[in-house]
CSV table of C-alpha atoms in Angstrom, one decimal:
chain,number,residue,atom,x,y,z
A,280,UNK,CA,46.1,-53.9,64.4
A,281,UNK,CA,44.8,-52.7,67.7
A,282,UNK,CA,41.2,-53.3,68.2
A,283,UNK,CA,40.1,-50.1,67.4
A,284,UNK,CA,42.1,-49.6,64.3
A,285,UNK,CA,39.4,-52.4,62.9
A,286,UNK,CA,36.7,-50.8,64.0
A,287,UNK,CA,37.6,-47.5,62.7
A,288,UNK,CA,38.2,-49.7,59.3
A,289,UNK,CA,35.1,-51.6,59.5
A,290,UNK,CA,33.6,-48.1,59.6
A,291,UNK,CA,35.3,-47.0,57.3
A,292,UNK,CA,34.3,-50.3,54.8
A,293,UNK,CA,30.9,-49.5,56.1
A,294,UNK,CA,30.9,-45.8,55.0
A,295,UNK,CA,32.2,-46.8,51.6
A,296,UNK,CA,29.9,-49.2,51.0
A,297,UNK,CA,27.1,-47.0,51.3
A,298,UNK,CA,28.8,-44.3,49.8
A,299,UNK,CA,28.3,-46.9,46.7
A,300,UNK,CA,25.1,-48.0,47.6
A,301,UNK,CA,23.8,-44.6,47.2
A,302,UNK,CA,26.1,-43.3,44.2
A,303,UNK,CA,24.5,-47.0,42.8
A,304,UNK,CA,21.1,-45.4,43.4
A,305,UNK,CA,21.9,-41.4,42.5
A,306,UNK,CA,23.2,-43.4,38.6
A,307,UNK,CA,20.1,-45.9,38.8
A,308,UNK,CA,17.5,-42.4,39.7
A,309,UNK,CA,19.2,-40.3,37.0
A,310,UNK,CA,19.4,-43.0,34.6
A,311,UNK,CA,15.3,-43.5,35.2
A,312,UNK,CA,15.0,-39.3,34.8
A,313,UNK,CA,16.8,-39.3,31.6
A,314,UNK,CA,14.5,-42.0,30.2
A,315,UNK,CA,11.6,-40.3,31.4
A,316,UNK,CA,13.2,-36.8,29.9
A,317,UNK,CA,14.0,-38.4,26.5
A,318,UNK,CA,10.4,-40.2,26.1
A,319,UNK,CA,8.8,-36.7,27.0
A,320,UNK,CA,11.1,-35.0,24.6
A,321,UNK,CA,10.5,-37.5,22.0
A,322,UNK,CA,5.6,-36.7,22.7
A,323,UNK,CA,7.0,-33.4,22.2
A,324,UNK,CA,9.0,-33.9,19.2
A,325,UNK,CA,6.2,-35.6,17.7
A,326,UNK,CA,3.4,-33.2,18.7
A,327,UNK,CA,5.4,-30.0,17.2
A,328,UNK,CA,5.9,-31.6,14.0
A,329,UNK,CA,2.2,-30.9,12.5
A,330,UNK,CA,2.8,-27.6,14.3
A,331,UNK,CA,5.5,-27.1,12.7
A,332,UNK,CA,4.3,-27.7,9.4
A,333,UNK,CA,1.1,-26.1,9.7
A,334,UNK,CA,3.1,-22.6,10.7
A,335,UNK,CA,5.4,-23.3,7.9
A,336,UNK,CA,2.2,-23.4,5.7
A,337,UNK,CA,1.1,-20.3,6.8
A,338,UNK,CA,4.1,-18.7,6.7
A,339,UNK,CA,4.0,-19.5,3.0
A,340,UNK,CA,0.8,-18.6,2.4
A,341,UNK,CA,1.6,-15.5,4.1
A,342,UNK,CA,4.2,-14.8,2.0
A,343,UNK,CA,2.6,-15.5,-1.6
A,344,UNK,CA,-0.7,-13.3,-0.3
A,345,UNK,CA,2.4,-10.4,0.6
A,346,UNK,CA,3.5,-11.2,-2.9
A,347,UNK,CA,0.2,-10.7,-5.0
A,348,UNK,CA,-0.2,-7.7,-2.8
A,349,UNK,CA,2.8,-6.2,-4.3
A,350,UNK,CA,1.6,-7.0,-6.8
A,351,UNK,CA,-1.7,-6.1,-7.5
A,352,UNK,CA,-1.0,-2.5,-5.6
A,353,UNK,CA,1.3,-1.8,-8.3
A,354,UNK,CA,-1.0,-2.6,-11.0
A,355,UNK,CA,-3.1,-0.1,-9.6
A,356,UNK,CA,-0.6,2.1,-9.1
A,357,UNK,CA,0.0,2.1,-13.3
A,358,UNK,CA,-3.5,2.4,-13.1
A,359,UNK,CA,-4.2,5.1,-11.4
A,360,UNK,CA,-0.9,7.0,-13.4
A,361,UNK,CA,-2.3,5.6,-16.6
A,362,UNK,CA,-5.9,7.4,-15.8
A,363,UNK,CA,-4.5,10.4,-14.8
A,364,UNK,CA,-2.3,10.6,-17.7
A,365,UNK,CA,-5.3,10.4,-19.9
A,366,UNK,CA,-7.1,13.0,-17.9
A,367,UNK,CA,-4.8,15.2,-18.1
A,368,UNK,CA,-5.1,14.4,-21.8
A,369,UNK,CA,-8.1,14.8,-22.5
A,370,UNK,CA,-8.5,18.1,-20.2
A,371,UNK,CA,-6.1,19.6,-23.2
A,372,UNK,CA,-7.7,18.4,-25.7
A,373,UNK,CA,-11.4,19.9,-24.4
A,374,UNK,CA,-9.5,22.9,-23.4
A,375,UNK,CA,-8.0,23.7,-27.3
A,376,UNK,CA,-11.5,22.5,-28.5
A,377,UNK,CA,-13.6,24.8,-26.4
A,378,UNK,CA,-10.8,27.9,-26.2
A,379,UNK,CA,-9.8,27.5,-29.9
A,380,UNK,CA,-13.6,28.4,-31.0
A,381,UNK,CA,-14.1,30.9,-28.5
A,382,UNK,CA,-11.0,33.0,-29.4
A,383,UNK,CA,-11.5,33.0,-33.2
A,384,UNK,CA,-15.2,34.0,-31.6
A,385,UNK,CA,-13.5,36.9,-29.6
A,386,UNK,CA,-11.8,37.9,-32.6
A,387,UNK,CA,-14.4,38.2,-35.3
A,388,UNK,CA,-16.6,40.0,-31.9
A,389,UNK,CA,-13.6,42.5,-32.2
A,390,UNK,CA,-13.6,42.5,-36.0
A,391,UNK,CA,-17.6,43.6,-35.5
A,392,UNK,CA,-16.8,45.9,-33.3
A,393,UNK,CA,-14.2,48.1,-34.8
A,394,UNK,CA,-16.0,47.9,-37.9
A,395,UNK,CA,-19.3,49.0,-36.2
A,396,UNK,CA,-17.1,51.6,-34.4
A,397,UNK,CA,-15.3,52.7,-37.6
A,398,UNK,CA,-18.4,52.7,-39.5
A,399,UNK,CA,-20.3,54.9,-36.8
A,400,UNK,CA,-17.1,57.1,-36.6
A,401,UNK,CA,-16.6,58.1,-39.8
A,402,UNK,CA,-19.8,58.8,-41.1
A,403,UNK,CA,-20.3,62.1,-42.2
A,404,UNK,CA,-22.2,64.7,-39.9
A,405,UNK,CA,-25.8,65.2,-42.2
A,406,UNK,CA,-27.8,67.9,-42.0
A,407,UNK,CA,-31.3,67.6,-42.3
A,408,UNK,CA,-33.1,70.9,-43.3
A,409,UNK,CA,-37.0,71.1,-43.2
A,410,UNK,CA,-37.1,72.4,-46.7
A,411,UNK,CA,-35.2,69.4,-47.7
A,412,UNK,CA,-37.4,66.7,-45.7
A,413,UNK,CA,-40.4,68.2,-47.3
A,414,UNK,CA,-39.7,67.7,-50.6
A,415,UNK,CA,-38.6,64.3,-50.0
A,416,UNK,CA,-42.3,63.4,-48.6
A,417,UNK,CA,-44.1,65.4,-51.0
A,418,UNK,CA,-45.5,63.1,-54.5
A,419,UNK,CA,-46.5,64.6,-57.2
């Protein structure tokens, strides 16, 4: 080997050594950064657990409230339906109570009108003579 070959071989050796040192430094830096990142992740998980528990409790409570609201709406719907049915029945009962006697009363009134009309039309025409009237008033 010549002197320039040894020089190039030395430069290559120093370059390889420098690259190895840089790679080792990069590995150490990445290992330390990964450890910090793991610590941050663990802290975040530790802080998120109570928050997730609260969110879960809120979701459970919202589900119970929705179920209760649904049940209450169903009860109100049944109540309104029952109330509407009863009002309809009561209205029919009142209507039959009122219209029955009114119909009977109107029948009675119609019958009375018929009787009065019959009496008025069937009366024989009376003639009044003055002599009859004088005799009727004479007391003697």
